[in-house]
Amino acid sequence: MKLISFKQSFIAFGVLLALASCDTDEKLEVKGDGVVLEQDFYRNETEAYSGLVAAYDKLGKYAGAMENAPLLFLNSASDDFYAGGGGAGDQPGLQVASNYSITPTNIPPNIWADYYKGVARCNIMVVKLPGIPMDETKKARFMAEVKALRAYYYLDLVRMFKNVPLILTPLTKEEIPLVMQAAPADVYAQIEKDLIEAIPNLPITLPANELGRLTKGAATALLGKAYLYDNKKPEAAAQFALVNGTPGGTSSYGYKLMDNFAQLWDKLHEFNSESILEISYSDKSNADWGNFERGDDEGNVAAQLMGIRDYSRKEAGVTAGLPDYINGWGFMVVTKDLQTAMQGDPRYASTIFDAGTYRGTGNDDPNGLLKYTDSYNETGYHFIKYAPVNEDIKAANPFLNFGINTYVIRLADTYLMEAEALGGTGARAQALLDAVRARVGLASVPVSLNAIYAERRLELAGEGHRWFDLIRTGQAAAKLAFKGFTANKNEAFPIPYSEFNNTKMVQNQNY
């Protein structure tokens, strides 16, 4: 069962933090039964399953949106990418992240709202599940999944916004004006509690028709990550060790580094041995501009945005070796800094395409092999891990319906997080770093925190981790100065202005 494509014939309920009213996205529509209000739902296992699907649904926004997509937003805020696009006003939410002109009134509000919709759907399930007559083993698994999902949503919220409300039950209208932020330590404590309670009731492996659902290994990796960000490094290392097993080998959960790095980005190898938590997108949702924000979107929209603008190969016979990329919208332009860092690395070809080199001196260069239109802040280097090619076009409107999966956590990531949690010293940390490098044919280097941070940048480029890594390790002010990052301010994003209505929340520092 795939994470996004296993929607049923309903648009699930949920609320953004304002939680004051429901819109067309906040009802359950059940085929054949008209509209079923939330209080009358959850009568049986089938309806419990629909609620579970609803809780998973907001994961798809990770790459299934435009300026609201966390993958694009976080990449834009890092030192690895410029937002790009057609100009300074194209997808303005990405531009303000890229140049650190971000404010409470220009941050894409749905980044915050979508996470809290996910939280709200999980909260309703936590309340409703105990009273639903259904198989008890299955009920325990459903409860484990929604608690792990709630932990995932809160982990991203607290890392992005730091000071967030901790809401664990559905709110009444009378409770909304009382909403205020929790201490980050309390949010981390709840994340850890939810995951510890979830892990025993999650399966180790999944049948093919359930791929994308949470497993014991995925929840354990999330727990390790929460501990790492909560500065509980011994606890983090212990959880990651369970996930990772012997470096380079197959862990007890069945995880193993892929032999070929390039195959990680190959549709033939979705849900591979290295995939711990992967979001599945569908090319069959038939989303279009008219229904895009109503819940009908199940495609990887970020893939379209990251494609090169007006890309075309000049002559197929001459340029047969060049990628057959679709005509995209030119976002996620690679910075010269990342390109320089990756120069000569075996992962370069699967991460960066040197489009400028093949164009020559411009589109009119007779020696050039391709043409494209410059993006905003064009460097000639473009991100290609998730790049769609013409063979990916299957839907009637492909722009919103690319079936290209994205990783949330994969094994190389947990190897490097464990090595960091170990303090960047010792034989095991060395073995974990060596395994990531050996997979791509690189020789061993002495393990250290700086070596681990450098490896994370090259191994995980463009996968949404870099901004978090810079903040966590205290490098952001130095590495992001060229973009306008302000210390003691930009370590957290501003809370959208629209979320302050009728609550006791306060804005983050210096916004």
Coordinates of C-alpha atoms in Angstrom, one line a residue:
M1 CA 0.0 0.0 0.0
K2 CA 1.7 3.2 -1.1
L3 CA 1.9 6.2 1.0
I4 CA 0.2 8.6 -1.1
S5 CA -1.6 6.5 -3.7
F6 CA -3.6 4.5 -1.2
K7 CA -6.1 7.3 -0.7
Q8 CA -9.7 6.0 -0.6
S9 CA -12.6 7.9 -2.1
F10 CA -12.6 10.6 0.5
I11 CA -11.0 13.9 1.3
A12 CA -9.9 13.5 4.9
F13 CA -10.8 15.9 7.7
G14 CA -8.2 17.9 9.6
V15 CA -7.5 21.4 10.7
L16 CA -4.7 23.9 10.6
L17 CA -3.7 25.3 13.8
A18 CA -6.3 28.0 13.8
L19 CA -8.7 25.0 14.1
A20 CA -11.7 27.3 14.1
S21 CA -13.6 26.2 11.1
C22 CA -13.7 23.5 8.4
D23 CA -13.4 24.2 4.7
T24 CA -13.8 22.0 1.7
D25 CA -10.6 20.1 2.7
E26 CA -11.9 19.4 6.2
K27 CA -14.8 17.0 5.6
L28 CA -14.9 13.3 5.0
E29 CA -16.5 12.5 1.7
V30 CA -17.5 8.8 1.5
K31 CA -18.4 7.5 -1.9
G32 CA -22.1 6.6 -2.0
D33 CA -23.0 8.0 1.4
G34 CA -22.8 11.7 0.9
V35 CA -20.9 13.7 3.5
V36 CA -20.3 12.0 6.8
L37 CA -19.4 14.3 9.7
E38 CA -16.5 13.4 11.8
Q39 CA -18.6 12.8 14.9
D40 CA -20.6 10.1 13.1
F41 CA -17.6 8.4 11.5
Y42 CA -15.2 5.7 12.9
R43 CA -17.9 3.1 13.2
N44 CA -15.9 0.1 12.0
E45 CA -12.6 -1.1 10.7
T46 CA -13.1 0.2 7.2
E47 CA -13.7 3.7 8.5
A48 CA -10.8 3.4 10.9
Y49 CA -8.6 2.5 7.9
S50 CA -9.9 5.6 6.1
G51 CA -8.9 7.7 9.1
L52 CA -5.4 6.1 9.0
V53 CA -5.1 7.0 5.3
A54 CA -6.1 10.5 6.1
A55 CA -3.4 10.7 8.8
Y56 CA -0.7 9.6 6.3
D57 CA -2.0 11.9 3.6
K58 CA -0.2 15.1 4.6
L59 CA 3.2 13.4 4.3
G60 CA 2.7 13.8 0.5
K61 CA 3.1 17.5 0.8
Y62 CA 6.8 17.0 1.3
A63 CA 7.3 17.2 -2.5
G64 CA 3.7 17.3 -3.5
A65 CA 3.3 21.1 -3.6
M66 CA 5.0 24.2 -4.9
E67 CA 6.3 26.9 -2.5
N68 CA 4.6 25.0 0.3
A69 CA 6.7 21.8 -0.3
P70 CA 9.1 21.4 2.6
L71 CA 11.6 19.7 0.3
L72 CA 11.8 22.8 -2.0
F73 CA 11.6 25.3 0.9
L74 CA 14.4 23.7 2.9
N75 CA 16.6 23.3 -0.1
S76 CA 16.1 26.9 -1.0
A77 CA 17.1 28.0 2.5
S78 CA 20.4 25.9 2.4
D79 CA 23.8 26.9 1.0
D80 CA 23.4 24.2 -1.7
F81 CA 20.7 25.8 -3.8
Y82 CA 19.2 29.0 -5.0
A83 CA 15.4 29.0 -5.3
G84 CA 15.7 29.7 -9.1
G85 CA 12.6 29.7 -11.2
G86 CA 11.6 32.4 -13.6
G87 CA 12.5 35.5 -11.5
A88 CA 12.5 37.1 -8.1
G89 CA 8.7 36.9 -7.9
D90 CA 8.4 33.3 -9.1
Q91 CA 7.1 31.1 -6.1
P92 CA 7.9 34.0 -3.7
G93 CA 7.8 31.7 -0.7
L94 CA 10.9 29.9 -2.0
Q95 CA 12.6 33.2 -2.9
V96 CA 12.3 34.6 0.6
A97 CA 13.7 31.4 2.0
S98 CA 16.6 31.5 -0.4
N99 CA 17.6 35.1 0.4
Y100 CA 16.5 35.3 4.0
S101 CA 14.0 38.1 3.5
I102 CA 11.5 35.8 5.1
T103 CA 8.9 37.3 7.5
P104 CA 5.6 36.2 9.2
T105 CA 3.6 37.7 6.3
N106 CA 5.5 36.2 3.4
I107 CA 6.4 32.6 4.6
P108 CA 4.2 30.1 2.8
P109 CA 1.5 29.5 5.4
N110 CA 0.6 26.0 4.4
I111 CA 4.0 24.6 5.4
W112 CA 2.9 25.1 9.0
A113 CA -0.8 24.4 8.3
D114 CA -0.2 21.1 6.5
Y115 CA 1.8 19.7 9.4
Y116 CA -0.9 20.7 11.9
K117 CA -3.5 19.1 9.7
G118 CA -1.5 15.9 9.9
V119 CA -1.3 16.3 13.7
A120 CA -5.1 16.9 13.9
R121 CA -5.9 13.8 11.9
C122 CA -3.6 11.7 14.1
N123 CA -5.2 13.2 17.3
I124 CA -8.7 12.3 16.2
M125 CA -7.5 8.7 15.5
V126 CA -5.8 8.5 18.9
V127 CA -9.2 9.4 20.5
K128 CA -11.4 7.4 18.3
L129 CA -9.5 4.1 17.8
P130 CA -10.0 2.6 21.3
G131 CA -13.8 2.6 20.9
I132 CA -13.9 1.1 17.4
P133 CA -15.0 -2.6 17.2
M134 CA -12.2 -4.2 15.1
D135 CA -9.4 -6.8 15.3
E136 CA -7.3 -5.8 18.3
T137 CA -4.0 -6.6 16.7
K138 CA -4.8 -4.4 13.7
K139 CA -6.1 -1.7 16.0
A140 CA -2.8 -1.7 17.9
R141 CA -0.9 -1.3 14.6
F142 CA -3.2 1.5 13.5
M143 CA -2.6 3.3 16.8
A144 CA 1.2 2.8 16.5
E145 CA 1.1 4.2 13.0
V146 CA -0.7 7.4 13.9
K147 CA 1.5 8.0 17.0
A148 CA 4.6 7.6 14.9
L149 CA 3.1 9.9 12.2
R150 CA 2.3 12.5 14.9
A151 CA 5.9 12.2 16.1
Y152 CA 7.1 12.8 12.5
Y153 CA 4.9 15.9 12.0
Y154 CA 6.0 17.4 15.3
L155 CA 9.7 16.6 14.7
D156 CA 9.6 18.7 11.5
L157 CA 7.6 21.4 13.2
V158 CA 9.9 21.8 16.2
R159 CA 13.0 21.7 14.0
M160 CA 11.6 24.4 11.6
F161 CA 9.8 26.7 14.0
K162 CA 11.2 25.7 17.4
N163 CA 8.3 27.2 19.5
V164 CA 5.2 25.3 18.5
P165 CA 2.0 24.4 20.3
L166 CA 1.8 20.8 21.5
I167 CA -1.8 19.7 20.8
L168 CA -2.6 16.0 21.6
T169 CA -6.4 15.9 21.4
P170 CA -8.9 17.5 19.1
L171 CA -9.6 21.1 20.2
T172 CA -13.0 22.6 20.8
K173 CA -13.8 26.1 19.7
E174 CA -13.6 27.2 23.3
E175 CA -10.1 25.9 23.6
I176 CA -8.7 27.6 20.6
P177 CA -8.2 31.0 22.2
L178 CA -6.1 29.3 24.9
V179 CA -3.6 27.8 22.5
M180 CA 0.0 28.7 23.3
Q181 CA 3.4 27.3 22.5
A182 CA 5.1 24.5 24.5
A183 CA 8.8 24.5 25.4
P184 CA 10.8 22.6 22.7
A185 CA 12.0 20.2 25.4
D186 CA 8.3 19.2 26.0
V187 CA 7.7 18.7 22.3
Y188 CA 10.7 16.4 22.0
A189 CA 9.6 14.5 25.1
Q190 CA 6.2 13.8 23.5
I191 CA 7.8 12.8 20.2
E192 CA 10.0 10.3 22.0
K193 CA 7.1 9.0 24.0
D194 CA 4.9 8.5 20.9
L195 CA 7.7 6.6 19.1
I196 CA 8.6 4.5 22.1
E197 CA 4.9 3.5 22.4
A198 CA 4.6 2.9 18.6
I199 CA 7.6 0.7 17.9
P200 CA 6.5 -2.6 19.5
N201 CA 3.3 -2.7 17.5
L202 CA 4.8 -1.9 14.0
P203 CA 5.8 -4.6 11.6
I204 CA 9.4 -5.2 10.6
T205 CA 8.6 -5.8 6.9
L206 CA 5.7 -5.0 4.6
P207 CA 4.0 -6.8 1.8
A208 CA 4.2 -5.2 -1.6
N209 CA 0.7 -3.7 -1.3
E210 CA 1.6 -1.8 1.9
L211 CA 4.9 -0.3 0.9
G212 CA 5.1 3.3 2.3
R213 CA 3.5 2.5 5.6
L214 CA 5.6 2.9 8.8
T215 CA 7.6 0.0 10.0
K216 CA 9.5 -0.8 13.2
G217 CA 12.7 0.3 11.5
A218 CA 11.3 3.6 10.3
A219 CA 10.0 4.5 13.7
T220 CA 13.3 3.5 15.4
A221 CA 15.2 5.7 12.9
L222 CA 12.8 8.6 13.7
L223 CA 13.4 8.0 17.4
G224 CA 17.1 8.1 16.9
K225 CA 16.8 11.4 14.9
A226 CA 14.6 12.9 17.6
Y227 CA 17.2 12.0 20.3
L228 CA 20.0 13.5 18.1
Y229 CA 18.2 16.8 17.8
D230 CA 17.3 16.7 21.5
N231 CA 21.0 16.4 22.2
K232 CA 20.6 12.9 23.7
K233 CA 23.5 11.5 21.8
P234 CA 24.0 8.1 23.6
E235 CA 20.3 7.4 23.2
A236 CA 20.4 8.4 19.5
A237 CA 23.4 6.1 18.9
A238 CA 21.6 3.2 20.5
Q239 CA 18.6 3.5 18.3
F240 CA 20.6 4.0 15.1
A241 CA 22.7 1.0 15.9
L242 CA 19.4 -1.1 15.9
V243 CA 18.6 0.3 12.4
N244 CA 22.1 0.1 11.0
G245 CA 23.4 -3.2 12.3
T246 CA 27.0 -4.0 11.1
P247 CA 28.2 -1.2 8.8
G248 CA 28.1 -2.4 5.3
G249 CA 26.1 -5.5 6.1
T250 CA 22.4 -6.3 6.3
S251 CA 20.7 -5.1 9.6
S252 CA 18.2 -7.1 11.6
Y253 CA 15.5 -5.0 10.0
G254 CA 16.7 -6.0 6.5
Y255 CA 18.4 -2.7 5.6
K256 CA 21.5 -2.6 3.4
L257 CA 23.3 0.0 1.5
M258 CA 22.5 -0.2 -2.2
D259 CA 25.6 -1.3 -4.2
N260 CA 25.0 1.3 -6.9
F261 CA 24.4 4.9 -5.7
A262 CA 22.8 5.8 -9.1
Q263 CA 20.1 3.2 -8.7
L264 CA 18.7 5.1 -5.7
W265 CA 17.2 7.6 -8.2
D266 CA 16.0 4.9 -10.6
K267 CA 12.2 4.1 -10.6
L268 CA 13.1 0.4 -11.0
H269 CA 14.5 0.5 -7.5
E270 CA 11.8 2.2 -5.4
F271 CA 11.5 0.9 -1.9
N272 CA 15.0 -0.7 -2.1
S273 CA 17.1 -2.1 0.7
E274 CA 18.3 1.3 1.7
S275 CA 14.9 2.9 1.9
I276 CA 13.7 3.4 5.5
L277 CA 10.9 5.9 5.0
E278 CA 9.9 6.8 1.5
I279 CA 7.0 8.8 0.1
S280 CA 5.3 7.3 -2.9
Y281 CA 3.8 9.6 -5.5
S282 CA 1.4 8.6 -8.2
D283 CA 1.0 9.6 -11.9
K284 CA -2.7 8.5 -11.7
S285 CA -4.2 11.2 -9.5
N286 CA -5.3 13.4 -12.5
A287 CA -4.6 16.6 -10.4
D288 CA -5.1 19.8 -12.4
W289 CA -5.1 23.5 -11.6
G290 CA -8.8 23.4 -10.7
N291 CA -8.5 20.7 -8.1
F292 CA -4.9 20.9 -7.1
E293 CA -5.3 22.3 -3.5
R294 CA -8.4 20.3 -2.7
G295 CA -6.7 17.0 -1.9
D296 CA -6.7 15.4 -5.4
D297 CA -2.9 15.9 -5.7
E298 CA -0.9 12.7 -5.4
G299 CA 1.9 13.5 -7.7
N300 CA 5.4 14.8 -7.1
V301 CA 5.0 18.4 -8.1
A302 CA 8.5 19.3 -6.9
A303 CA 9.9 17.2 -9.8
Q304 CA 8.3 19.5 -12.3
L305 CA 9.6 22.6 -10.6
M306 CA 13.1 21.3 -10.5
G307 CA 13.2 20.5 -14.2
I308 CA 15.4 22.8 -16.4
R309 CA 13.5 25.7 -18.1
D310 CA 12.8 25.2 -21.8
Y311 CA 15.3 22.3 -21.9
S312 CA 15.9 20.7 -25.3
R313 CA 18.6 18.7 -26.9
K314 CA 19.6 20.1 -30.3
E315 CA 19.9 16.9 -32.4
A316 CA 19.0 13.5 -31.0
G317 CA 21.6 11.8 -33.1
V318 CA 24.4 13.9 -31.7
T319 CA 23.1 14.3 -28.1
A320 CA 21.8 10.8 -27.5
G321 CA 24.1 10.6 -24.4
L322 CA 22.5 13.6 -22.8
P323 CA 19.5 13.1 -20.4
D324 CA 16.1 13.5 -22.0
Y325 CA 14.8 15.8 -19.3
I326 CA 11.3 17.3 -19.4
N327 CA 10.8 21.0 -19.9
G328 CA 10.6 22.1 -16.3
W329 CA 10.3 25.4 -14.3
G330 CA 13.9 25.8 -13.3
F331 CA 13.9 25.8 -9.5
M332 CA 16.6 24.4 -7.3
V333 CA 19.6 25.9 -9.1
V334 CA 22.8 24.4 -7.6
T335 CA 25.1 26.9 -6.0
K336 CA 28.7 27.1 -7.2
D337 CA 29.7 26.2 -3.6
L338 CA 28.0 22.8 -3.7
Q339 CA 29.3 22.2 -7.2
T340 CA 32.8 22.9 -6.1
A341 CA 32.4 20.7 -3.0
M342 CA 31.2 17.8 -5.2
Q343 CA 33.7 18.2 -8.0
G344 CA 35.4 14.8 -8.6
D345 CA 33.0 12.9 -6.2
P346 CA 31.5 9.7 -7.7
R347 CA 28.0 10.9 -6.6
Y348 CA 28.3 14.1 -8.7
A349 CA 26.7 12.6 -11.9
S350 CA 23.7 11.4 -10.0
T351 CA 23.2 14.8 -8.2
I352 CA 24.3 17.6 -10.5
F353 CA 23.9 18.1 -14.2
D354 CA 26.3 20.6 -15.8
A355 CA 23.8 22.0 -18.2
G356 CA 25.8 25.1 -18.9
T357 CA 28.8 23.1 -20.1
Y358 CA 26.7 21.4 -22.7
R359 CA 25.1 24.6 -23.8
G360 CA 28.5 26.2 -24.4
T361 CA 28.5 29.9 -24.6
G362 CA 24.7 30.1 -24.9
N363 CA 21.7 28.8 -26.9
D364 CA 23.2 30.2 -30.1
D365 CA 26.5 28.5 -29.7
P366 CA 26.9 26.1 -32.8
N367 CA 29.0 23.9 -30.7
G368 CA 26.4 23.6 -27.9
L369 CA 24.5 20.3 -27.5
L370 CA 21.4 21.6 -25.8
K371 CA 19.3 24.7 -25.1
Y372 CA 17.6 26.1 -22.0
T373 CA 16.4 29.3 -20.5
D374 CA 18.3 30.7 -17.6
S375 CA 16.7 30.4 -14.2
Y376 CA 16.9 33.2 -11.6
N377 CA 20.4 33.1 -10.1
E378 CA 21.4 30.7 -12.9
T379 CA 24.8 29.0 -12.3
G380 CA 24.7 26.4 -15.1
Y381 CA 24.3 23.6 -12.6
H382 CA 21.0 21.8 -11.9
F383 CA 19.8 19.2 -9.4
I384 CA 18.9 15.9 -10.9
K385 CA 18.3 13.3 -8.2
Y386 CA 14.5 13.7 -8.7
A387 CA 14.6 15.1 -12.2
P388 CA 11.7 13.8 -14.4
V389 CA 12.5 12.7 -17.9
N390 CA 10.1 12.3 -20.8
E391 CA 9.6 8.6 -20.2
D392 CA 8.0 9.6 -16.8
I393 CA 5.2 11.4 -18.6
K394 CA 2.1 9.2 -18.3
A395 CA -0.7 11.4 -16.9
A396 CA -2.9 13.6 -19.1
N397 CA -1.5 16.6 -17.1
P398 CA 2.0 15.4 -16.1
F399 CA 3.1 18.7 -14.5
L400 CA 1.2 17.9 -11.2
N401 CA 1.3 14.1 -11.5
F402 CA 4.8 12.8 -11.6
G403 CA 5.1 9.4 -9.9
I404 CA 8.6 10.0 -8.6
N405 CA 9.2 8.9 -5.0
T406 CA 11.3 10.8 -2.5
Y407 CA 13.2 9.6 0.6
V408 CA 12.5 10.9 4.0
I409 CA 15.1 8.7 5.7
R410 CA 17.5 6.2 4.0
L411 CA 20.3 4.1 5.4
A412 CA 23.3 6.2 4.5
D413 CA 21.6 9.0 6.4
T414 CA 21.2 6.9 9.6
Y415 CA 24.8 5.6 9.3
L416 CA 26.1 9.2 9.3
M417 CA 23.7 10.3 12.1
E418 CA 24.9 7.4 14.3
A419 CA 28.6 8.3 13.6
E420 CA 27.8 11.8 14.7
A421 CA 25.9 10.6 17.8
L422 CA 29.0 8.7 18.7
G423 CA 30.9 11.9 18.8
G424 CA 32.7 11.3 15.5
T425 CA 35.3 9.1 17.2
G426 CA 35.9 5.4 17.7
A427 CA 36.0 2.3 15.6
R428 CA 32.3 2.0 14.9
A429 CA 32.0 5.7 13.8
Q430 CA 34.9 5.1 11.5
A431 CA 33.3 1.9 10.1
L432 CA 30.0 3.8 9.5
L433 CA 31.7 6.6 7.6
D434 CA 33.9 4.2 5.7
A435 CA 30.8 2.2 4.5
V436 CA 29.1 5.2 3.0
R437 CA 32.3 6.2 1.2
A438 CA 33.2 2.7 0.1
R439 CA 29.8 2.2 -1.5
V440 CA 30.8 4.8 -4.1
G441 CA 34.5 3.8 -4.3
L442 CA 36.0 6.4 -2.1
A443 CA 38.9 5.6 0.3
S444 CA 38.7 5.9 4.0
V445 CA 39.4 9.2 5.7
P446 CA 39.9 9.7 9.4
V447 CA 36.6 10.0 11.2
S448 CA 35.7 13.3 12.8
L449 CA 32.6 15.4 13.2
N450 CA 33.8 17.6 10.3
A451 CA 34.4 14.6 8.1
I452 CA 30.9 13.4 8.9
Y453 CA 29.3 16.7 8.2
A454 CA 31.2 17.0 4.9
E455 CA 30.0 13.5 3.9
R456 CA 26.4 14.2 4.8
R457 CA 26.5 17.2 2.4
L458 CA 27.8 15.2 -0.5
E459 CA 25.8 12.0 0.1
L460 CA 22.4 13.6 0.9
A461 CA 22.6 16.8 -1.3
G462 CA 19.1 18.0 -2.2
E463 CA 17.2 15.6 0.0
G464 CA 16.1 18.2 2.5
H465 CA 18.6 17.7 5.3
R466 CA 21.3 20.3 4.7
W467 CA 19.5 23.3 6.4
F468 CA 18.7 21.2 9.5
D469 CA 22.3 20.0 9.6
L470 CA 23.7 23.5 9.5
I471 CA 21.3 24.6 12.3
R472 CA 21.9 21.6 14.5
T473 CA 25.7 21.8 14.2
G474 CA 26.0 25.5 14.7
Q475 CA 27.4 26.2 11.2
A476 CA 24.4 28.1 9.8
A477 CA 25.6 31.7 10.5
A478 CA 28.9 31.1 8.7
K479 CA 27.8 28.9 5.8
L480 CA 24.7 31.0 5.0
A481 CA 26.1 34.5 5.5
F482 CA 26.2 34.9 1.7
K483 CA 22.5 34.5 1.6
G484 CA 21.7 37.0 4.3
F485 CA 21.2 34.6 7.3
T486 CA 21.0 36.5 10.6
A487 CA 22.3 34.8 13.7
N488 CA 19.9 34.5 16.7
K489 CA 17.0 34.9 14.3
N490 CA 17.0 32.7 11.3
E491 CA 17.8 29.5 13.3
A492 CA 14.0 29.2 13.3
F493 CA 11.5 30.2 10.6
P494 CA 8.8 32.8 11.5
I495 CA 5.3 31.5 12.4
P496 CA 2.9 32.6 9.7
Y497 CA 1.0 35.7 10.7
S498 CA -2.3 34.0 9.9
E499 CA -1.9 31.5 12.7
F500 CA -2.0 34.1 15.5
N501 CA -5.8 34.8 15.3
N502 CA -7.6 33.9 18.5
T503 CA -4.6 32.2 20.2
K504 CA -2.0 33.1 22.8
M505 CA 1.0 32.3 20.6
V506 CA 3.9 34.7 20.4
Q507 CA 6.2 35.2 17.4
N508 CA 9.7 33.7 17.2
Q509 CA 12.7 35.9 18.3
N510 CA 13.5 39.0 16.1
Y511 CA 10.6 38.5 13.7

